[in-house]
PDB file of N, CA, C and O in Angstrom:
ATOM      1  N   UNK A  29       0.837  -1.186   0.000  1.00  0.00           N
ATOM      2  CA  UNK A  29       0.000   0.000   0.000  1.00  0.00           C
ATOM      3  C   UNK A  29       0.884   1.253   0.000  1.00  0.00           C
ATOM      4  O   UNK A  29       1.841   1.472   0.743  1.00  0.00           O
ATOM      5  N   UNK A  30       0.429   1.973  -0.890  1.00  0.00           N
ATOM      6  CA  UNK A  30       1.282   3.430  -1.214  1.00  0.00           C
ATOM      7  C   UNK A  30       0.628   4.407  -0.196  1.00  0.00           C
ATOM      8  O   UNK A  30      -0.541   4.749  -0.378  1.00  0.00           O
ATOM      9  N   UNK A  31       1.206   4.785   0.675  1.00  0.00           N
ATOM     10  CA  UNK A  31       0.854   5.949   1.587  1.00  0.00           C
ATOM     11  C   UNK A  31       1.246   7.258   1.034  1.00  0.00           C
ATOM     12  O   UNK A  31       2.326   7.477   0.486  1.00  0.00           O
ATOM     13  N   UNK A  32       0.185   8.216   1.237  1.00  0.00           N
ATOM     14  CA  UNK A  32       0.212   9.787   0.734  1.00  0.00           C
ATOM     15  C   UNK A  32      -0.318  10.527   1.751  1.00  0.00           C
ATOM     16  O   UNK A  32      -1.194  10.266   2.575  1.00  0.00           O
ATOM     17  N   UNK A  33       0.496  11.696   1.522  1.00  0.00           N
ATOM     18  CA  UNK A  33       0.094  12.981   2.858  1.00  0.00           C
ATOM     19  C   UNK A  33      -1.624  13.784   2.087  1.00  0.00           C
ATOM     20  O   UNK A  33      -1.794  14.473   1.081  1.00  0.00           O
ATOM     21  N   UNK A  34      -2.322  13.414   2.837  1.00  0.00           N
ATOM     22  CA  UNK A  34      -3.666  14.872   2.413  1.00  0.00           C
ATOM     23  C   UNK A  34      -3.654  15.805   3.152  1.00  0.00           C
ATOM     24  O   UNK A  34      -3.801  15.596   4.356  1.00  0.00           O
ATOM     25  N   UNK A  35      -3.450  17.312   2.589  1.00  0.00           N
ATOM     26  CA  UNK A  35      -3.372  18.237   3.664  1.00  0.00           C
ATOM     27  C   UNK A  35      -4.448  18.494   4.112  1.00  0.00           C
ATOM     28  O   UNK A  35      -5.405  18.090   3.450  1.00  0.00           O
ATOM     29  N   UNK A  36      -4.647  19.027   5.006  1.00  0.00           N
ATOM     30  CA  UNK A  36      -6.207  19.723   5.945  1.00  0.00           C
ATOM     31  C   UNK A  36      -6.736  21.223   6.075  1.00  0.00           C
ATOM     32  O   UNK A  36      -6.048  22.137   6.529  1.00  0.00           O
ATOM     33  N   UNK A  37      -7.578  21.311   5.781  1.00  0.00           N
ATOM     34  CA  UNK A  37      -8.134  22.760   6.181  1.00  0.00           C
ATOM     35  C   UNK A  37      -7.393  22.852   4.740  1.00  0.00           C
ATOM     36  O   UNK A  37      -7.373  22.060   3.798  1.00  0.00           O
ATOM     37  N   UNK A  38      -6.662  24.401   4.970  1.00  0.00           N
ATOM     38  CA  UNK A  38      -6.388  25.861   3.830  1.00  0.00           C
ATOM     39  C   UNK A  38      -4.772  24.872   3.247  1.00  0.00           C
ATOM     40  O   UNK A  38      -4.370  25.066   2.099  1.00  0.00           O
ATOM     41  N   UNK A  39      -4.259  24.199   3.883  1.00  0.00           N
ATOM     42  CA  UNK A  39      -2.785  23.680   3.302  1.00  0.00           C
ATOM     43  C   UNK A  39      -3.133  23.363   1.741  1.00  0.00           C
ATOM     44  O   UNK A  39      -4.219  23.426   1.166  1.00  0.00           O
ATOM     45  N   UNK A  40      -1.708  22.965   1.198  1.00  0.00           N
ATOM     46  CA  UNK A  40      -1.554  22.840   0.167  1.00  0.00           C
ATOM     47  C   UNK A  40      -0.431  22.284  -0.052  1.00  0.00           C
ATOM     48  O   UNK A  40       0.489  23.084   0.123  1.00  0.00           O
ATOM     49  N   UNK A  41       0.072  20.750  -0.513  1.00  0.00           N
ATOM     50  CA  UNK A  41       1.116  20.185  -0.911  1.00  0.00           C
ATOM     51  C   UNK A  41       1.816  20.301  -2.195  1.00  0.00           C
ATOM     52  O   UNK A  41       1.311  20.024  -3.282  1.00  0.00           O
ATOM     53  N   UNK A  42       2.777  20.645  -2.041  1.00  0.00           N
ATOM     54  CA  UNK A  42       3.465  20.977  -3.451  1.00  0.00           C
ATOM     55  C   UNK A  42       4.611  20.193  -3.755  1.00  0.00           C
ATOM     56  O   UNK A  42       5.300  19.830  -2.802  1.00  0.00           O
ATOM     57  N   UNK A  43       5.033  19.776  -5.220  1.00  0.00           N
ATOM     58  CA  UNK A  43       6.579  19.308  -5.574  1.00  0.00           C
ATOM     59  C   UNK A  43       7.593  20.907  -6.203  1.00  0.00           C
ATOM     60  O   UNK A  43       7.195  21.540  -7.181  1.00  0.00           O
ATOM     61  N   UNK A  44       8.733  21.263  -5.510  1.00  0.00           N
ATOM     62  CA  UNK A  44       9.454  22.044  -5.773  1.00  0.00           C
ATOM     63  C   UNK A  44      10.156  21.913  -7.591  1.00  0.00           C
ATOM     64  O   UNK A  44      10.979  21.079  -7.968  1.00  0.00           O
ATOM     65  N   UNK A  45       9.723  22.650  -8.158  1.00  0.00           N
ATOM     66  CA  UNK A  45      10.738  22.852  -9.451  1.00  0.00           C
ATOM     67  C   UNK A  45      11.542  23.350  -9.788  1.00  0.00           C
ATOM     68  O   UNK A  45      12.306  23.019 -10.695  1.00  0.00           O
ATOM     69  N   UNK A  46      11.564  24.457  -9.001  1.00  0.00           N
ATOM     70  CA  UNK A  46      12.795  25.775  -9.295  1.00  0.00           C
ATOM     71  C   UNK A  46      13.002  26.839  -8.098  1.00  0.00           C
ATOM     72  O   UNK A  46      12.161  27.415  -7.406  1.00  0.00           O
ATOM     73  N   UNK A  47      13.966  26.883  -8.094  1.00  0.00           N
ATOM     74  CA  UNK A  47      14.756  27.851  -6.737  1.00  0.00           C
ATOM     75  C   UNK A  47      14.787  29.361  -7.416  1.00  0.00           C
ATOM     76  O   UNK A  47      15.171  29.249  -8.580  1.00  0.00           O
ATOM     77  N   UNK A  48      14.510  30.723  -7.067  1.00  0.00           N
ATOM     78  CA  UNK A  48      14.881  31.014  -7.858  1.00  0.00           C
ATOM     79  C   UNK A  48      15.364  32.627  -6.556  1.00  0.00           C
ATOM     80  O   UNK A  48      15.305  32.567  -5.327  1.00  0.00           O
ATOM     81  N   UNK A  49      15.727  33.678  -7.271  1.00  0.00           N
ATOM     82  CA  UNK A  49      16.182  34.494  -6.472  1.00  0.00           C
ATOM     83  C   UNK A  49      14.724  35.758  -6.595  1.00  0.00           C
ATOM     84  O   UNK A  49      13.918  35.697  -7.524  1.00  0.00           O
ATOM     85  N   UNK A  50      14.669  36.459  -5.861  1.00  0.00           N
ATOM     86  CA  UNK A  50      13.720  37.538  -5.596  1.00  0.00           C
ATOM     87  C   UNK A  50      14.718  39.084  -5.986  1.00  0.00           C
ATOM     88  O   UNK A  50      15.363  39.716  -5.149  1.00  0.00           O
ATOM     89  N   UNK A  51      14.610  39.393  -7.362  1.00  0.00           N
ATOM     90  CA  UNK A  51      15.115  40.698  -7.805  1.00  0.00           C
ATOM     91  C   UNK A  51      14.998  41.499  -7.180  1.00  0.00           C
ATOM     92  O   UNK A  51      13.889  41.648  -6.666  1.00  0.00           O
ATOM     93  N   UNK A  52      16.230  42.593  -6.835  1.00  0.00           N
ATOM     94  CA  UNK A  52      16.605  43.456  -5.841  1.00  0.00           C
ATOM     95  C   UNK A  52      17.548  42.994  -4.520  1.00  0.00           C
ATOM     96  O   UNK A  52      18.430  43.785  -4.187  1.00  0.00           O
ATOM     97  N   UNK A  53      17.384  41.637  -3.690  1.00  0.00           N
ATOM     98  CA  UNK A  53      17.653  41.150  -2.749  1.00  0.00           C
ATOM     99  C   UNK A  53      18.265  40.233  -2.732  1.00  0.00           C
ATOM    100  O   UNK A  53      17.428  39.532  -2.163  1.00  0.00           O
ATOM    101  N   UNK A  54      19.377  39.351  -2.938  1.00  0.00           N
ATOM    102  CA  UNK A  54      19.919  38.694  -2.609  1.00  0.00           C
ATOM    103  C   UNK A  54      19.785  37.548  -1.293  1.00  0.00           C
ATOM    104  O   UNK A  54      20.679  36.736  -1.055  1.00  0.00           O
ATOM    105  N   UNK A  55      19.128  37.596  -0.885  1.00  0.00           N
ATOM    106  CA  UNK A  55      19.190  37.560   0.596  1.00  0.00           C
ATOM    107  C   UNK A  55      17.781  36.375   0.448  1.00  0.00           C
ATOM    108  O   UNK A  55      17.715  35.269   0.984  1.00  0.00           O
ATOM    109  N   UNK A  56      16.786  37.009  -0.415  1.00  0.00           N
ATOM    110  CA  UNK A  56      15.471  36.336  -0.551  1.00  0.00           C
ATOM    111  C   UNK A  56      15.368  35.417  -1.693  1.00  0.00           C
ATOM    112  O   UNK A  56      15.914  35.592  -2.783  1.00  0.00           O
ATOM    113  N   UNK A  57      14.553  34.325  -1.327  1.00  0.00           N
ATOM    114  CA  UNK A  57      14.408  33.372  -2.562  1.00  0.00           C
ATOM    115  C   UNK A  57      12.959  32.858  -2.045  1.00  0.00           C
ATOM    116  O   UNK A  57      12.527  32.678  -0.907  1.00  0.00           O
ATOM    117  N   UNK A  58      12.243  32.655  -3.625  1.00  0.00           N
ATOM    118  CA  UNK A  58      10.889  31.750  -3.570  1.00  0.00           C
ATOM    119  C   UNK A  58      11.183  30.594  -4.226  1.00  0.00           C
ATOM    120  O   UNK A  58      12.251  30.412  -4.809  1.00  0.00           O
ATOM    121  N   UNK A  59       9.852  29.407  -4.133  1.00  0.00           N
ATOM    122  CA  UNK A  59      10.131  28.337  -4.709  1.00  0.00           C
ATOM    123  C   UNK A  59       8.775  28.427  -5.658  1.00  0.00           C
ATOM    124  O   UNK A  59       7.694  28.945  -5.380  1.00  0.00           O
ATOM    125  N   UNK A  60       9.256  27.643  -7.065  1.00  0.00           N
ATOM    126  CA  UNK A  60       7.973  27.806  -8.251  1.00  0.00           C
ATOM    127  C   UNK A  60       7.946  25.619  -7.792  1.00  0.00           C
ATOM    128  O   UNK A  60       8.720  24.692  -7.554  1.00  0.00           O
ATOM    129  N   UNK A  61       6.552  25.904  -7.931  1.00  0.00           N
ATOM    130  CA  UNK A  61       6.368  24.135  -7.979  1.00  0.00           C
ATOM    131  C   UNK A  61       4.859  23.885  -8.344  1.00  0.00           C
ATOM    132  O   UNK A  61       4.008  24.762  -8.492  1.00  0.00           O
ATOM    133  N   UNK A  62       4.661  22.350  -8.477  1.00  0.00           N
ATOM    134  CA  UNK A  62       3.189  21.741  -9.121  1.00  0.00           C
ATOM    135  C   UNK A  62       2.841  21.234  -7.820  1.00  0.00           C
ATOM    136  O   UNK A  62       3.377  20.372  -7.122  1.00  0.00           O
ATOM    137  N   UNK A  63       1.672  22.066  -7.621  1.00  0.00           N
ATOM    138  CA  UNK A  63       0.359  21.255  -6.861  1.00  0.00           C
ATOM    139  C   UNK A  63       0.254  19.992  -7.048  1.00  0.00           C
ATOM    140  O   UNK A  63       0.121  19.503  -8.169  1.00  0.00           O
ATOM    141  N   UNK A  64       0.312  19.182  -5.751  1.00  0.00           N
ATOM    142  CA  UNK A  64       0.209  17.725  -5.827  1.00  0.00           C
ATOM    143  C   UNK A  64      -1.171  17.257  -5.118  1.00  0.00           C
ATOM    144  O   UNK A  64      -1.868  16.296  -5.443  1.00  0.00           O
ATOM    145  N   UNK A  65      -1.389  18.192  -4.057  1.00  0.00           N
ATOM    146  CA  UNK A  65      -2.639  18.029  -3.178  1.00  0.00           C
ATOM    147  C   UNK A  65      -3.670  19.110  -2.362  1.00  0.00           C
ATOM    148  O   UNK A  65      -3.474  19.064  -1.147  1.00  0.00           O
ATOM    149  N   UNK A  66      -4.561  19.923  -2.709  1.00  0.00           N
ATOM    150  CA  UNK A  66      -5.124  20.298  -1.875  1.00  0.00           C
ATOM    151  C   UNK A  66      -5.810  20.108  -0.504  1.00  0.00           C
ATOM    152  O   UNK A  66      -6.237  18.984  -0.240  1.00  0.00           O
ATOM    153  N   UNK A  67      -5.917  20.850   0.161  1.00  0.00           N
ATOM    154  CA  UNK A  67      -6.678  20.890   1.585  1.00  0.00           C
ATOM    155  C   UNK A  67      -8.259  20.953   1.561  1.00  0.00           C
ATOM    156  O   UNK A  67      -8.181  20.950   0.332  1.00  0.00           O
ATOM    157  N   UNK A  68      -9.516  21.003   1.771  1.00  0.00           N
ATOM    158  CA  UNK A  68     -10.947  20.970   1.730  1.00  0.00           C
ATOM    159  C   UNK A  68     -11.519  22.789   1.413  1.00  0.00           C
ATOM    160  O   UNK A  68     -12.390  23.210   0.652  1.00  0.00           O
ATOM    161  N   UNK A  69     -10.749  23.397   2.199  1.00  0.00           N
ATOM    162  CA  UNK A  69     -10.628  24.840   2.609  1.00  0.00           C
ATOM    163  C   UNK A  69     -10.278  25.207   1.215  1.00  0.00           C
ATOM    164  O   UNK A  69     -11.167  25.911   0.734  1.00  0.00           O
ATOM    165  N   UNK A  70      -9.240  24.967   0.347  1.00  0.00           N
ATOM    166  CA  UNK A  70      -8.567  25.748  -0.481  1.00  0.00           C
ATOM    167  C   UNK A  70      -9.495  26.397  -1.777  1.00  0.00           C
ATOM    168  O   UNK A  70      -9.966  25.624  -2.611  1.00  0.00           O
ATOM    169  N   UNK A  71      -9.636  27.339  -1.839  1.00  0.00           N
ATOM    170  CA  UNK A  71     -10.567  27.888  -2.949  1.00  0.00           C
ATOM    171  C   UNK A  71      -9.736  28.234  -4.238  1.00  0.00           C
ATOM    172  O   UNK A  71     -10.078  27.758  -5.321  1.00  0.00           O
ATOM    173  N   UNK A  72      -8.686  29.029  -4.129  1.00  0.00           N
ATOM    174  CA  UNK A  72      -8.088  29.236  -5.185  1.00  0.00           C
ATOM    175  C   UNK A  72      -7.278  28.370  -6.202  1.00  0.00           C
ATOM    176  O   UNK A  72      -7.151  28.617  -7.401  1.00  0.00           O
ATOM    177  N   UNK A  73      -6.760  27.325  -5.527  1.00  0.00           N
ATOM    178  CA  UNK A  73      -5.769  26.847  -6.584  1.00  0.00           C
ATOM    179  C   UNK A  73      -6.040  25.293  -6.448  1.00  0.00           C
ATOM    180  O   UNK A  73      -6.386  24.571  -5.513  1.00  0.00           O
ATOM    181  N   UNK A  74      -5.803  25.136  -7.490  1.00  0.00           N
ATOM    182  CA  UNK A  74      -6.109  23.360  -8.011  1.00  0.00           C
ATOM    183  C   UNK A  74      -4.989  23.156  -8.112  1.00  0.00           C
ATOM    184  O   UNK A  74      -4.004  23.892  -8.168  1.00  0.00           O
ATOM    185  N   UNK A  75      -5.283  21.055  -8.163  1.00  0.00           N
ATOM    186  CA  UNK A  75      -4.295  20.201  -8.381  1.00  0.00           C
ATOM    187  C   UNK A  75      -3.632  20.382  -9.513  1.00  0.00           C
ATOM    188  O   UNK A  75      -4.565  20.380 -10.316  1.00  0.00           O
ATOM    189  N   UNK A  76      -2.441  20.572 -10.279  1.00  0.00           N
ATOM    190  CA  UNK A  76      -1.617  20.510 -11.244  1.00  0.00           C
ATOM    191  C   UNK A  76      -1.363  21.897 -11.204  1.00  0.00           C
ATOM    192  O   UNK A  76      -0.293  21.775 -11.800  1.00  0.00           O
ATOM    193  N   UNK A  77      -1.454  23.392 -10.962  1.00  0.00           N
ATOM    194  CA  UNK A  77      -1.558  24.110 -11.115  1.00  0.00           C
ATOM    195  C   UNK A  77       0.245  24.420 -10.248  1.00  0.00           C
ATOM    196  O   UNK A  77       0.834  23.913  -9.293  1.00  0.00           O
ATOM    197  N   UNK A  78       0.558  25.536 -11.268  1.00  0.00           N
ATOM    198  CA  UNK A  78       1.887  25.588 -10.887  1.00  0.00           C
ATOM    199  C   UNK A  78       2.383  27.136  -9.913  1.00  0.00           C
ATOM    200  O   UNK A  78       2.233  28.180 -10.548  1.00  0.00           O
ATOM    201  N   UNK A  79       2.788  27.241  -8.859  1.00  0.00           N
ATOM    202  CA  UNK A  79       2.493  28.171  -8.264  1.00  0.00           C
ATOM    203  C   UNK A  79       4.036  28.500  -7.642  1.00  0.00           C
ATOM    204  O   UNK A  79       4.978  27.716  -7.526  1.00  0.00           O
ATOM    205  N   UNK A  80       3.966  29.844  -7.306  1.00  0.00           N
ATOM    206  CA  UNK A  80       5.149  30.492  -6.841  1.00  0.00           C
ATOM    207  C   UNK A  80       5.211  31.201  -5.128  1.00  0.00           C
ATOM    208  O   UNK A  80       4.520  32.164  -4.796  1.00  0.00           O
ATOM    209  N   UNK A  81       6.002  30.619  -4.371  1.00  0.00           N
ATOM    210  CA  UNK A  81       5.863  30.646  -3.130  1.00  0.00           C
ATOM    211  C   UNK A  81       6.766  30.642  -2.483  1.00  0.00           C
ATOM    212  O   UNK A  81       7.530  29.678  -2.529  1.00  0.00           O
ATOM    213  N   UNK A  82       7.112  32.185  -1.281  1.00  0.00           N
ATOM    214  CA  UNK A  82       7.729  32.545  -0.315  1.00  0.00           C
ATOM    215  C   UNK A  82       8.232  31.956   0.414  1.00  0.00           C
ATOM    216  O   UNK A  82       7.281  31.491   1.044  1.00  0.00           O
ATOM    217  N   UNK A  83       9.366  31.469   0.988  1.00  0.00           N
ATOM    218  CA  UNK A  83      10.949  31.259   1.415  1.00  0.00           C
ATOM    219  C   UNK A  83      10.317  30.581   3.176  1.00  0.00           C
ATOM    220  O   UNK A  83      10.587  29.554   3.798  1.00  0.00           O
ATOM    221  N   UNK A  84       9.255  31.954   3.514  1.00  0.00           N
ATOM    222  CA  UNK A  84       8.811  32.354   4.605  1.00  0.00           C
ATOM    223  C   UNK A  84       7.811  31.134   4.885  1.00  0.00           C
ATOM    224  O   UNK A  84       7.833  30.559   5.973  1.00  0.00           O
ATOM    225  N   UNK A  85       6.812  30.709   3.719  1.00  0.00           N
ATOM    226  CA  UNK A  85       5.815  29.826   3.899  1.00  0.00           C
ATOM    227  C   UNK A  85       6.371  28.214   4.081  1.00  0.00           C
ATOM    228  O   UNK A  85       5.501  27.344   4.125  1.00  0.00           O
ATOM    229  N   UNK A  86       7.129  27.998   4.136  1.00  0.00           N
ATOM    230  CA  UNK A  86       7.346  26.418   3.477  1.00  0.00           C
ATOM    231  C   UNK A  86       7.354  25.492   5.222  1.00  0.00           C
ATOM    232  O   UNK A  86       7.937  25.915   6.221  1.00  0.00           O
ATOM    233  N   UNK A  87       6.779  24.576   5.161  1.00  0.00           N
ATOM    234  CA  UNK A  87       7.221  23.470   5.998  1.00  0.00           C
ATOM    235  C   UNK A  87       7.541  22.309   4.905  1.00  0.00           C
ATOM    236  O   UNK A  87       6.792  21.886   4.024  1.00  0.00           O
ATOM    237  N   UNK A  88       8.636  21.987   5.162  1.00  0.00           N
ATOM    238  CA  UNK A  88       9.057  20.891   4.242  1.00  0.00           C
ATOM    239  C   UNK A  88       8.716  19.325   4.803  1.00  0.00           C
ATOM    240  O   UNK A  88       8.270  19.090   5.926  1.00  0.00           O
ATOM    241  N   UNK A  89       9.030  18.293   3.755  1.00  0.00           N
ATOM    242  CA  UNK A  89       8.502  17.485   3.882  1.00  0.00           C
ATOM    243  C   UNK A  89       8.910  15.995   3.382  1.00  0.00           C
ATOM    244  O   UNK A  89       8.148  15.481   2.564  1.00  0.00           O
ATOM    245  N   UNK A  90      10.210  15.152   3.866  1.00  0.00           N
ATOM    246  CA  UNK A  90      10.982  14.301   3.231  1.00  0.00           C
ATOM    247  C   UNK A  90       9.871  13.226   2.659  1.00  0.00           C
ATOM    248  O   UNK A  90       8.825  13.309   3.301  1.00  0.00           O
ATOM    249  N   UNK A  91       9.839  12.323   1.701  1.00  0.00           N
ATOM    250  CA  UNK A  91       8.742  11.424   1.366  1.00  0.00           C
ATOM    251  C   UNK A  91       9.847  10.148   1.241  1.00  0.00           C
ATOM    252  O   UNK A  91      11.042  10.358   1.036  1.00  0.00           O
ATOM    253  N   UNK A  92       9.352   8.980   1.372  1.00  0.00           N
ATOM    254  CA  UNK A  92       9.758   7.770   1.622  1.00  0.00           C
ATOM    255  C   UNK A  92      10.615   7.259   0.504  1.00  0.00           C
ATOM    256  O   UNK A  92      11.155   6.156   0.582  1.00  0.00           O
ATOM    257  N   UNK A  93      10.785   8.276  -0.840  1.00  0.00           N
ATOM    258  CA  UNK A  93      11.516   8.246  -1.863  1.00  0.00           C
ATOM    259  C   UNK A  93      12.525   9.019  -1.968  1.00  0.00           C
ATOM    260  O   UNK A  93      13.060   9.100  -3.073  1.00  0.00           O
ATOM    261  N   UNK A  94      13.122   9.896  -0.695  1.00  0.00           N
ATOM    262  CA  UNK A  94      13.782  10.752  -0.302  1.00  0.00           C
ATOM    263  C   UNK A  94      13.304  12.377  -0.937  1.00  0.00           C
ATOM    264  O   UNK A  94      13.718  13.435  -0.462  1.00  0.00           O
ATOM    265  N   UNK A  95      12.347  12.254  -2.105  1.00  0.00           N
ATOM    266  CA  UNK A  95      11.602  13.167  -2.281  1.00  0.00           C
ATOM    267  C   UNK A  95      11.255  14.508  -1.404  1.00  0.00           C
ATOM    268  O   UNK A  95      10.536  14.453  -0.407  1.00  0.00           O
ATOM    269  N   UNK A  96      12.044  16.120  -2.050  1.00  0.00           N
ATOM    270  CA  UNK A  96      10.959  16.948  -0.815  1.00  0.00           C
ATOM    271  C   UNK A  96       9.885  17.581  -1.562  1.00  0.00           C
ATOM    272  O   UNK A  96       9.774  17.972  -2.724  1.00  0.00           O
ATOM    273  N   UNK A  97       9.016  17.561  -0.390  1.00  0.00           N
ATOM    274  CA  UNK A  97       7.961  18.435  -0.730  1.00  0.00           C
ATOM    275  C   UNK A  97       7.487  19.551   0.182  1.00  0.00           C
ATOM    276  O   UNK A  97       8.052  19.975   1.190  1.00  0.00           O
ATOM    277  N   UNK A  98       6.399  19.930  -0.336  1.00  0.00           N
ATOM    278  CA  UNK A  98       6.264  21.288   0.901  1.00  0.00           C
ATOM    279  C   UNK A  98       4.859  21.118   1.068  1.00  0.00           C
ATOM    280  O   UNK A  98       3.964  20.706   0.330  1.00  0.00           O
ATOM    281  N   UNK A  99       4.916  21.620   2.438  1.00  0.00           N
ATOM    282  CA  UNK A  99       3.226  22.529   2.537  1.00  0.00           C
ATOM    283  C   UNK A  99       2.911  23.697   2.745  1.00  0.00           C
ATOM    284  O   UNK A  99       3.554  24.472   3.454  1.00  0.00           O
ATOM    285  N   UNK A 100       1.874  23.957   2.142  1.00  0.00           N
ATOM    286  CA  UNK A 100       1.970  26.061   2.309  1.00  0.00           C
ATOM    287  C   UNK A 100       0.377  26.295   2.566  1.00  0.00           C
ATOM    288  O   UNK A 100      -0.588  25.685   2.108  1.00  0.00           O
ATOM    289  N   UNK A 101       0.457  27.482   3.530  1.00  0.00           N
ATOM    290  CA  UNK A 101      -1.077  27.597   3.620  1.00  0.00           C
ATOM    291  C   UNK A 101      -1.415  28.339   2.754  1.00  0.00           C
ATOM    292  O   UNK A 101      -0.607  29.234   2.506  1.00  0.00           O
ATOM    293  N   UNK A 102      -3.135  28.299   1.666  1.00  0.00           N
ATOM    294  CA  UNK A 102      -3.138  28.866   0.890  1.00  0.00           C
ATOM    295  C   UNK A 102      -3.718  30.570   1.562  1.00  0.00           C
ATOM    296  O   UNK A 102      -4.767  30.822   2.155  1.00  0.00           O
ATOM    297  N   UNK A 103      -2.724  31.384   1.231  1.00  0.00           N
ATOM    298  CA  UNK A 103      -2.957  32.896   1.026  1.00  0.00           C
ATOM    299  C   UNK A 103      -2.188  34.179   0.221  1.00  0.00           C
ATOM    300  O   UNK A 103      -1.517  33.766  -0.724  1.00  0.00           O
ATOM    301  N   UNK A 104      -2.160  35.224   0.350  1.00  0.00           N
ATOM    302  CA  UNK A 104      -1.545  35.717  -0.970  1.00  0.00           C
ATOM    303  C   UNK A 104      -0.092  36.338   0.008  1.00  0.00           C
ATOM    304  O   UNK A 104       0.763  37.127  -0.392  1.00  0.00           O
ATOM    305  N   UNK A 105      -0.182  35.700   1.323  1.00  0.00           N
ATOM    306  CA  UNK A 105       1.151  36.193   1.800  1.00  0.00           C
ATOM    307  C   UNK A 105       2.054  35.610   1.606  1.00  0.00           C
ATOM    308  O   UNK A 105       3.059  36.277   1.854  1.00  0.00           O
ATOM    309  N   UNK A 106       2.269  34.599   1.252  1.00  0.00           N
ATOM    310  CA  UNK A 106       2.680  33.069   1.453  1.00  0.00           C
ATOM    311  C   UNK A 106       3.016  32.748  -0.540  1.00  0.00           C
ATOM    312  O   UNK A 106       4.116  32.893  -1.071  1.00  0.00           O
ATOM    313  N   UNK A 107       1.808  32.337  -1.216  1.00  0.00           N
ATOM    314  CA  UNK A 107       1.472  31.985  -2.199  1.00  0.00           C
ATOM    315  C   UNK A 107       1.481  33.614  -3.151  1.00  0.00           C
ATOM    316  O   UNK A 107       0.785  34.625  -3.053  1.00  0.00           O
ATOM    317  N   UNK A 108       2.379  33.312  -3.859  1.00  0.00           N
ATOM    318  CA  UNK A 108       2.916  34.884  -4.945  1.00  0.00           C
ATOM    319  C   UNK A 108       2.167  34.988  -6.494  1.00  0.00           C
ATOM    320  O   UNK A 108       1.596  35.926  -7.050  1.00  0.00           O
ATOM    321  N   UNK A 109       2.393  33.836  -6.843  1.00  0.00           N
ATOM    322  CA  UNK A 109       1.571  33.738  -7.913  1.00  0.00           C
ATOM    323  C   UNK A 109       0.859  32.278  -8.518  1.00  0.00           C
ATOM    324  O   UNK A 109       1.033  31.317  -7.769  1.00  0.00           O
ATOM    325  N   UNK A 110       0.227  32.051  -9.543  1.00  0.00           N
ATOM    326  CA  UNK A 110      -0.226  30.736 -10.135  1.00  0.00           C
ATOM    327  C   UNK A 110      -0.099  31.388 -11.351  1.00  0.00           C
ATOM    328  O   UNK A 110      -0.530  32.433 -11.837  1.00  0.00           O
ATOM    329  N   UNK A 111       0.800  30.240 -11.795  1.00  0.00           N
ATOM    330  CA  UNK A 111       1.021  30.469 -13.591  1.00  0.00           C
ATOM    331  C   UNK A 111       0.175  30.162 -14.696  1.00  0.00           C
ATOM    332  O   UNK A 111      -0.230  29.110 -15.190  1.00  0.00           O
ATOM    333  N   UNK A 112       0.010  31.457 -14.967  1.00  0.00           N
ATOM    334  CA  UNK A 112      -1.388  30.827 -16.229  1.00  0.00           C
ATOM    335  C   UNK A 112      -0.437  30.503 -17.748  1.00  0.00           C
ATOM    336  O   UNK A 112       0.460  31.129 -18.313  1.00  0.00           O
ATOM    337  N   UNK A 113      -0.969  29.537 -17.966  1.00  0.00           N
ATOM    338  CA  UNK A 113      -0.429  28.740 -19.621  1.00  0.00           C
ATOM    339  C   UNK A 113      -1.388  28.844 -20.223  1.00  0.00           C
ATOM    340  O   UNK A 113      -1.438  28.432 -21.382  1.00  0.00           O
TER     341      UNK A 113
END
């Protein structure tokens, strides 16, 4: 049996794709990644949806494949953008 994290309430599980730096600052970095799982709460952003998120928000999250992932609560303090294609 394959075990998976479901987040709760407003969370939101993500896979990290790209590190990237925050122009002007050195100092600051966000992470861009694909929605793997929503929370019940979450209104804005769906599964697959690729989103950009603050340094500040992350609880990370080792997976049994040595895999990281994150969880972020969904809000616009936290959560910077969702990439429209």
């Amino acid at each position: 049996m394959i075990k998976t994290w479901k987040p709760l309430g407003k969370n939101i599980l993500f896979a990290p794709q790209l590190k990237d730096k925050v122009i002007g600052d050195t100092s600051r970095f966000f992470l861009i990644g694909e929605v793997l799982q929503i929370g019940d709460e979450v209104k804005t952003i769906k599964v697959g949806d690729t989103i950009g998120v603050t340094q500040w928000a992350l609880n990370k999250i080792v997976m049994p494949d040595k895999a990281e992932h994150f969880f972020v609560i969904e809000s616009d303090d936290y959560i910077l953008a969702v990439l429209n294609e």
